[in-house]
Coordinates of C-alpha atoms and ligand atoms in Angstrom, one line a residue:
M18 CA 21.3 9.2 -14.7
K19 CA 19.5 6.0 -13.7
I20 CA 16.2 6.6 -12.0
E21 CA 17.3 4.4 -9.1
D22 CA 20.3 6.6 -8.5
W23 CA 18.1 9.7 -8.6
Y24 CA 15.8 8.1 -6.1
R25 CA 18.6 7.1 -3.7
E26 CA 20.0 10.6 -3.5
N27 CA 16.7 12.6 -3.7
F28 CA 13.7 10.9 -2.2
E29 CA 11.7 13.0 0.2
S30 CA 13.7 12.2 3.3
D31 CA 11.6 14.6 5.5
L32 CA 8.9 12.0 5.4
L33 CA 10.0 8.7 6.9
G34 CA 8.1 5.9 8.7
K35 CA 4.5 5.0 8.8
Y36 CA 3.1 7.8 10.9
I37 CA 2.4 10.6 8.5
T38 CA 0.0 13.4 9.3
L39 CA -1.3 16.6 7.6
Q40 CA 1.0 18.6 10.0
M41 CA 4.0 16.8 8.6
I42 CA 3.2 17.3 5.0
S43 CA 2.0 21.0 5.2
P44 CA 5.5 22.5 5.4
L45 CA 6.5 20.5 2.4
L46 CA 3.5 21.6 0.4
D47 CA 4.3 25.2 1.4
C48 CA 7.7 24.8 -0.3
Y49 CA 6.0 24.0 -3.6
T50 CA 3.6 26.9 -3.7
S51 CA 5.7 28.8 -6.2
L52 CA 6.1 25.8 -8.5
F53 CA 2.7 24.1 -8.4
E54 CA -0.9 25.0 -7.9
I55 CA -2.0 24.0 -4.4
S56 CA -5.5 24.4 -3.1
V57 CA -7.7 23.3 -0.3
V58 CA -10.5 21.2 -1.8
G59 CA -12.4 20.2 1.4
I60 CA -12.5 20.2 5.2
S61 CA -12.5 17.0 7.3
E62 CA -15.1 16.1 9.9
K63 CA -12.8 17.6 12.5
G64 CA -12.2 20.7 10.6
R65 CA -8.8 19.9 9.1
N66 CA -7.9 21.0 5.5
I67 CA -7.8 18.6 2.7
P68 CA -5.1 20.0 0.3
M69 CA -4.6 19.1 -3.4
I70 CA -1.6 19.7 -5.5
Q71 CA -1.6 20.0 -9.3
L72 CA 1.4 18.8 -11.2
G73 CA 1.5 20.1 -14.8
N74 CA -0.9 22.1 -16.9
G75 CA -1.5 19.7 -19.8
P76 CA -4.9 18.7 -21.3
R77 CA -4.9 15.1 -19.9
K78 CA -6.3 15.1 -16.4
F79 CA -5.6 12.4 -13.8
L80 CA -6.7 12.4 -10.2
A81 CA -4.9 10.5 -7.3
W82 CA -5.6 10.4 -3.6
S83 CA -3.8 8.7 -0.8
Q84 CA -4.5 8.0 2.9
M85 CA -8.2 7.7 2.4
H86 CA -7.4 5.2 5.1
G87 CA -5.5 7.3 7.7
N88 CA -3.0 4.6 8.7
E89 CA -1.9 3.9 5.1
S90 CA 0.9 6.4 4.5
T91 CA 3.2 4.5 2.2
T92 CA 1.7 5.9 -1.0
T93 CA 1.6 9.4 0.6
R94 CA 5.4 9.2 1.0
A95 CA 5.7 8.0 -2.6
I96 CA 3.6 11.0 -3.7
F97 CA 6.1 13.4 -2.1
D98 CA 8.9 11.6 -3.9
L99 CA 7.0 12.2 -7.1
I100 CA 6.4 15.8 -6.4
K101 CA 10.1 16.3 -5.6
F102 CA 11.0 14.5 -8.9
F103 CA 8.7 16.7 -11.0
G104 CA 9.8 19.8 -9.1
Q105 CA 13.5 19.4 -9.6
T106 CA 15.4 21.1 -12.5
K107 CA 18.5 19.0 -12.8
H108 CA 17.7 15.6 -14.2
F109 CA 15.2 14.0 -16.6
Q110 CA 14.3 17.5 -17.8
S111 CA 13.0 16.5 -21.2
E112 CA 10.8 13.7 -19.7
I113 CA 9.5 16.0 -17.0
N114 CA 8.7 18.9 -19.4
E115 CA 6.9 16.6 -21.7
F116 CA 4.9 15.3 -18.8
L117 CA 4.0 18.7 -17.3
N118 CA 2.9 19.9 -20.8
S119 CA 0.8 16.8 -21.5
Y120 CA -0.8 16.1 -18.1
S121 CA -2.5 17.8 -15.3
F122 CA -1.9 15.4 -12.4
Y123 CA -4.1 16.3 -9.4
I124 CA -3.1 14.7 -6.1
I125 CA -4.8 14.7 -2.7
P126 CA -2.0 13.4 -0.5
I127 CA -4.1 12.9 2.6
L128 CA -7.8 12.5 2.0
N129 CA -8.5 11.5 5.7
P130 CA -6.4 13.9 7.8
D131 CA -8.3 13.0 11.0
G132 CA -7.6 9.3 10.6
S133 CA -4.0 10.1 9.8
V134 CA -3.6 11.8 13.2
L135 CA -5.4 9.0 15.0
Y136 CA -3.6 6.3 12.9
T137 CA -6.9 4.7 12.1
R138 CA -8.2 3.2 8.9
E139 CA -11.5 5.1 9.4
N140 CA -12.2 8.8 9.7
A141 CA -12.9 10.6 13.0
N142 CA -16.5 9.3 13.0
G143 CA -15.3 5.7 12.6
V144 CA -16.5 5.5 9.0
D145 CA -14.5 3.6 6.4
L146 CA -14.4 6.1 3.5
N147 CA -13.9 3.3 1.0
R148 CA -17.3 2.0 1.9
D149 CA -19.0 5.4 1.7
A150 CA -19.0 6.0 -2.0
Q151 CA -22.8 5.7 -2.4
N152 CA -23.9 7.2 1.0
L153 CA -21.4 10.1 0.9
S154 CA -22.2 10.5 4.6
Q155 CA -18.8 12.1 5.4
R156 CA -17.2 15.3 4.5
E157 CA -14.1 13.6 3.1
S158 CA -16.3 11.4 0.8
V159 CA -18.2 14.5 -0.4
C160 CA -14.9 16.3 -1.0
L161 CA -13.5 13.5 -3.2
R162 CA -16.7 13.1 -5.1
S163 CA -17.0 16.8 -5.8
V164 CA -13.3 17.0 -7.0
F165 CA -14.0 14.0 -9.2
D166 CA -17.2 15.6 -10.7
K167 CA -15.5 18.9 -11.2
L168 CA -12.3 17.7 -12.8
E169 CA -13.8 14.9 -14.9
P170 CA -10.4 13.2 -15.0
E171 CA -9.5 10.6 -17.7
G172 CA -8.2 8.3 -15.0
C173 CA -7.9 7.9 -11.2
F174 CA -5.4 6.3 -8.7
N175 CA -6.8 5.1 -5.4
M176 CA -3.7 4.6 -3.3
H177 CA -3.5 2.4 -0.2
D178 CA -1.4 0.1 1.9
Q179 CA -2.2 -3.6 2.1
R180 CA -1.6 -5.8 5.2
S181 CA 1.4 -8.1 5.3
I182 CA -1.0 -11.2 5.0
Y183 CA -1.1 -11.4 1.2
G184 CA 0.8 -13.9 -0.9
F185 CA 0.3 -16.3 -3.8
D186 CA -0.4 -20.0 -4.2
N187 CA 3.3 -20.5 -5.1
G188 CA 4.4 -19.2 -1.7
K189 CA 5.7 -15.8 -2.7
P190 CA 4.5 -12.7 -0.8
A191 CA 2.6 -9.9 -2.5
I192 CA 4.8 -6.8 -2.3
I193 CA 2.7 -4.5 -4.5
S194 CA -0.9 -5.2 -5.6
F195 CA -3.3 -3.7 -8.0
L196 CA -6.9 -3.9 -9.0
S197 CA -9.0 -2.7 -11.8
P198 CA -12.3 -2.8 -9.9
S199 CA -15.6 -4.1 -11.4
S200 CA -18.4 -1.9 -12.2
D201 CA -21.2 -4.5 -12.1
Q202 CA -22.0 -7.8 -10.5
E203 CA -21.1 -9.7 -13.6
R204 CA -17.6 -8.1 -13.5
S205 CA -17.9 -7.1 -17.2
I206 CA -14.8 -5.9 -18.9
T207 CA -16.1 -2.4 -19.6
S208 CA -14.0 0.1 -21.5
A209 CA -13.0 1.8 -18.3
R210 CA -11.9 -1.5 -16.7
R211 CA -9.9 -2.4 -19.7
T212 CA -8.1 0.9 -19.7
A213 CA -7.3 0.5 -16.0
M214 CA -6.1 -3.1 -16.7
E215 CA -3.8 -1.8 -19.4
G216 CA -2.3 0.7 -17.0
I217 CA -1.7 -2.0 -14.5
V218 CA -0.1 -4.3 -17.1
R219 CA 2.3 -1.4 -18.0
M220 CA 3.3 -1.0 -14.3
N221 CA 3.5 -4.7 -13.7
R222 CA 5.9 -5.1 -16.6
Y223 CA 8.2 -2.6 -15.0
L224 CA 7.9 -4.0 -11.5
E225 CA 8.4 -7.5 -12.6
K226 CA 12.1 -6.6 -13.3
K227 CA 12.5 -5.3 -9.8
I228 CA 10.4 -7.8 -7.8
P229 CA 9.8 -10.8 -10.0
G230 CA 6.7 -12.7 -8.9
N231 CA 5.8 -10.3 -6.1
V232 CA 3.1 -8.3 -7.9
G233 CA -0.5 -9.3 -7.2
R234 CA -4.0 -8.5 -8.2
Y235 CA -7.0 -8.3 -5.9
D236 CA -10.2 -10.2 -6.2
D237 CA -12.6 -8.1 -8.3
S238 CA -15.9 -8.8 -6.5
F239 CA -18.2 -5.8 -7.1
N240 CA -19.0 -3.5 -4.3
A241 CA -20.7 -0.2 -5.2
D242 CA -19.8 1.3 -1.8
C243 CA -16.1 1.2 -2.8
V244 CA -14.8 4.4 -4.5
G245 CA -13.0 2.5 -7.2
D246 CA -16.1 0.5 -8.2
T247 CA -18.2 3.7 -8.2
F248 CA -15.8 5.7 -10.3
Q249 CA -15.5 2.8 -12.8
M250 CA -19.3 2.7 -12.9
A251 CA -19.1 6.4 -14.0
G252 CA -16.8 5.2 -16.8
V253 CA -13.6 6.6 -15.4
P254 CA -10.7 4.1 -15.3
T255 CA -9.6 3.8 -11.7
I256 CA -6.7 1.8 -10.5
L257 CA -6.3 0.6 -6.9
F258 CA -2.7 0.7 -5.7
E259 CA -1.7 -1.4 -2.7
A260 CA 1.7 -0.9 -1.2
G261 CA 2.7 -4.0 0.7
H262 CA 5.3 -5.6 2.8
F263 CA 8.9 -6.1 1.6
K264 CA 10.7 -8.6 3.8
G265 CA 12.2 -7.0 6.9
D266 CA 11.0 -3.5 5.9
Y267 CA 8.1 -2.7 8.3
M268 CA 8.4 1.0 7.7
R269 CA 7.7 0.3 4.1
E270 CA 10.3 2.5 2.6
K271 CA 11.0 -0.1 -0.1
S272 CA 7.4 -0.5 -1.3
R273 CA 7.2 3.3 -1.2
E274 CA 10.1 3.4 -3.7
L275 CA 8.3 0.8 -5.8
I276 CA 5.1 2.9 -5.9
F277 CA 7.2 5.8 -7.1
Y278 CA 8.5 3.8 -10.0
S279 CA 5.0 2.4 -10.7
V280 CA 3.5 5.8 -11.3
L281 CA 6.5 6.9 -13.4
S282 CA 6.1 3.8 -15.5
F283 CA 2.4 4.4 -15.8
F284 CA 3.0 7.7 -17.4
G285 CA 5.9 6.3 -19.6
L286 CA 8.7 8.3 -17.8
V287 CA 10.5 5.0 -17.1
G288 CA 10.3 1.6 -18.7
E289 CA 9.8 0.4 -22.3
K290 CA 7.1 1.8 -24.5
S291 CA 5.7 -1.4 -25.9
E292 CA 2.3 -2.6 -27.1
I293 CA 0.0 -3.4 -24.1
N294 CA -2.6 -6.1 -24.1
F295 CA -5.2 -5.9 -21.3
E296 CA -5.5 -9.7 -21.2
E297 CA -2.0 -9.8 -19.6
Y298 CA -3.7 -8.5 -16.5
F299 CA -5.2 -11.9 -15.8
Q300 CA -1.7 -13.5 -15.8
I301 CA -0.9 -11.4 -12.7
P302 CA -1.4 -13.8 -9.8
E303 CA -4.4 -13.3 -7.5
N304 CA -3.7 -12.3 -3.9
R305 CA -4.4 -14.9 -1.2
K306 CA -4.5 -14.3 2.5
N307 CA -1.7 -16.9 3.1
Y308 CA 1.0 -14.9 4.8
R309 CA 1.8 -14.0 8.4
D310 CA 4.6 -11.9 9.9
I311 CA 6.1 -14.8 11.8
I312 CA 5.6 -18.6 11.7
F313 CA 7.2 -21.0 14.1
R314 CA 6.7 -24.6 12.8
N315 CA 6.8 -27.9 14.7
V316 CA 6.9 -26.6 18.2
K317 CA 5.9 -28.3 21.3
V318 CA 3.4 -26.5 23.5
L319 CA 1.9 -27.3 26.9
Q320 CA -1.6 -28.2 25.7
S321 CA -0.8 -30.7 22.9
P322 CA 1.2 -33.9 22.6
N323 CA 1.6 -33.2 18.9
L324 CA 3.9 -30.7 17.4
L325 CA 2.1 -27.5 16.2
D326 CA 2.7 -24.4 14.2
I327 CA 2.3 -20.9 15.6
A328 CA 1.4 -17.8 13.6
I329 CA 2.3 -14.4 15.1
Q330 CA 1.1 -11.2 13.6
Y331 CA 2.1 -7.6 14.5
H332 CA -0.5 -5.1 15.6
E333 CA 0.5 -1.5 14.9
V334 CA -0.1 0.8 17.8
L335 CA 0.3 4.5 17.9
S336 CA 2.2 5.5 21.0
E337 CA 3.5 9.0 21.7
G338 CA 3.8 9.8 18.0
L339 CA 5.5 6.6 17.1
I340 CA 4.2 3.4 15.7
T341 CA 5.1 0.3 17.6
F342 CA 4.7 -3.2 16.3
D343 CA 3.2 -5.5 19.0
P344 CA 3.4 -9.2 18.2
Y345 CA 0.3 -11.3 18.9
V346 CA -0.2 -15.0 18.6
E347 CA -2.8 -15.3 15.9
E348 CA -3.2 -19.0 15.4
V349 CA -1.9 -22.2 16.9
G350 CA -2.4 -25.4 14.9
N351 CA -1.5 -26.8 11.5
L352 CA -0.5 -24.0 9.2
K353 CA 0.7 -26.0 6.3
N354 CA -0.6 -23.7 3.6
I355 CA 0.3 -20.4 5.3
Y356 CA 3.8 -18.8 4.9
G357 CA 5.7 -16.5 7.1
H358 CA 7.8 -13.5 6.3
I359 CA 9.9 -15.1 9.0
D360 CA 9.4 -18.8 8.8
E361 CA 11.3 -21.1 11.2
D362 CA 11.2 -24.8 11.7
L363 CA 11.8 -25.2 15.4
K364 CA 12.1 -29.0 15.1
G365 CA 10.2 -30.0 18.1
R366 CA 11.6 -27.5 20.6
E367 CA 9.3 -26.5 23.3
I368 CA 7.7 -23.1 23.7
L369 CA 7.5 -22.2 27.3
T370 CA 5.1 -19.4 28.4
K371 CA 5.4 -17.3 31.5
P372 CA 3.1 -17.9 33.4
A373 CA 3.0 -21.5 32.3
E374 CA -0.3 -21.6 30.5
N375 CA -1.7 -22.9 27.3
L376 CA -0.7 -20.9 24.2
T377 CA -3.8 -19.6 22.6
D378 CA -4.9 -17.1 20.0
N379 CA -4.8 -13.4 20.6
V380 CA -2.2 -13.4 23.3
K381 CA 0.4 -10.6 23.2
V382 CA 4.0 -11.7 23.0
F383 CA 6.0 -9.6 25.3
E384 CA 9.4 -11.0 24.6
F385 CA 11.1 -13.7 22.5
V386 CA 13.5 -15.6 24.6
K387 CA 15.5 -18.2 22.9
N388 CA 16.4 -21.5 24.6
P389 CA 19.6 -21.0 26.5
G390 CA 22.4 -22.9 25.0
W391 CA 22.8 -25.4 27.9
I392 CA 19.5 -27.1 26.9
D393 CA 21.0 -27.8 23.5
D394 CA 24.1 -29.1 25.2
L395 CA 22.1 -31.4 27.4
L396 CA 20.2 -32.8 24.5
A397 CA 23.3 -33.4 22.4
Ligands
ZN422 ZN1 -6.8 1.1 2.4

């Protein structure tokens, strides 16, 4: 069976969409208690449990955590696909048994359960946990650090979502990105960094076949307040995963699937087992902030005699348990070096606003209304 076929039929369909909370994953974890070791490793600032699941009993220990940022659930959904994969007894049995005997893979699916309910990046106290690695001012930060100290893993996965604004100089968008964080200002290639780079190269080789030219790497400026940098400082290879936007898929079910394959390829369950050279890491293109959700080019607006470009970016808003995507005008001007996931040349057509006002930044778009056809007819 091909892994893609397994995935299509078996991914964790109880978890869909971007709003994923502890309450939603708890019944799923309950289903796995007879198969895997599940424990509560901490309590959030608002008193919610922080569960951890252990896949396998092998000597090689890895630690992963997702939803450190509460509104970044794509990798959490991928984690439950992975748990389902390792928990099934029909397909890939020799690969799975070898994995479960070789590795102990510890996963914290939601490190920030309060933020997951509020759909915020930060925790309940408004603290970005990925800037709290030195202060350890929050319970969630202490929880992760104590699990890390206790387990002494040989590697870590720091799993996130990236915004839809990342692309490359060649105009392609970044669908999945990685980083092997620095552990000093000089960005030295320490042994931990090199090992993390090798893991990223392995995953990139696999992903390149699925999404050629859409895998990126983040800027490696050092920041000791970030968890990845701090864990690399401690000599433990730590990979930042960033699930991004696949054209048209705002729920990110596609990048979820790609993260699933990434982790399997990291552990050698899929893909080729070939020699890895860490230097290949630097051939992965670096992310630029050069993408927006929608760009309309060459439009006429009230305030300018010249044709201008307009960038529109969605703001995600939690409303009655659902995430809505509200479009906002982000920039009006010349956007030559910015690309749009939707990118339309409107060839001098006028954008009319209601009320008739100048089109400026940070205005919410309530509705897109296309020119009625009779205007085209008149111009023809
Ligand atoms: Zn994040």
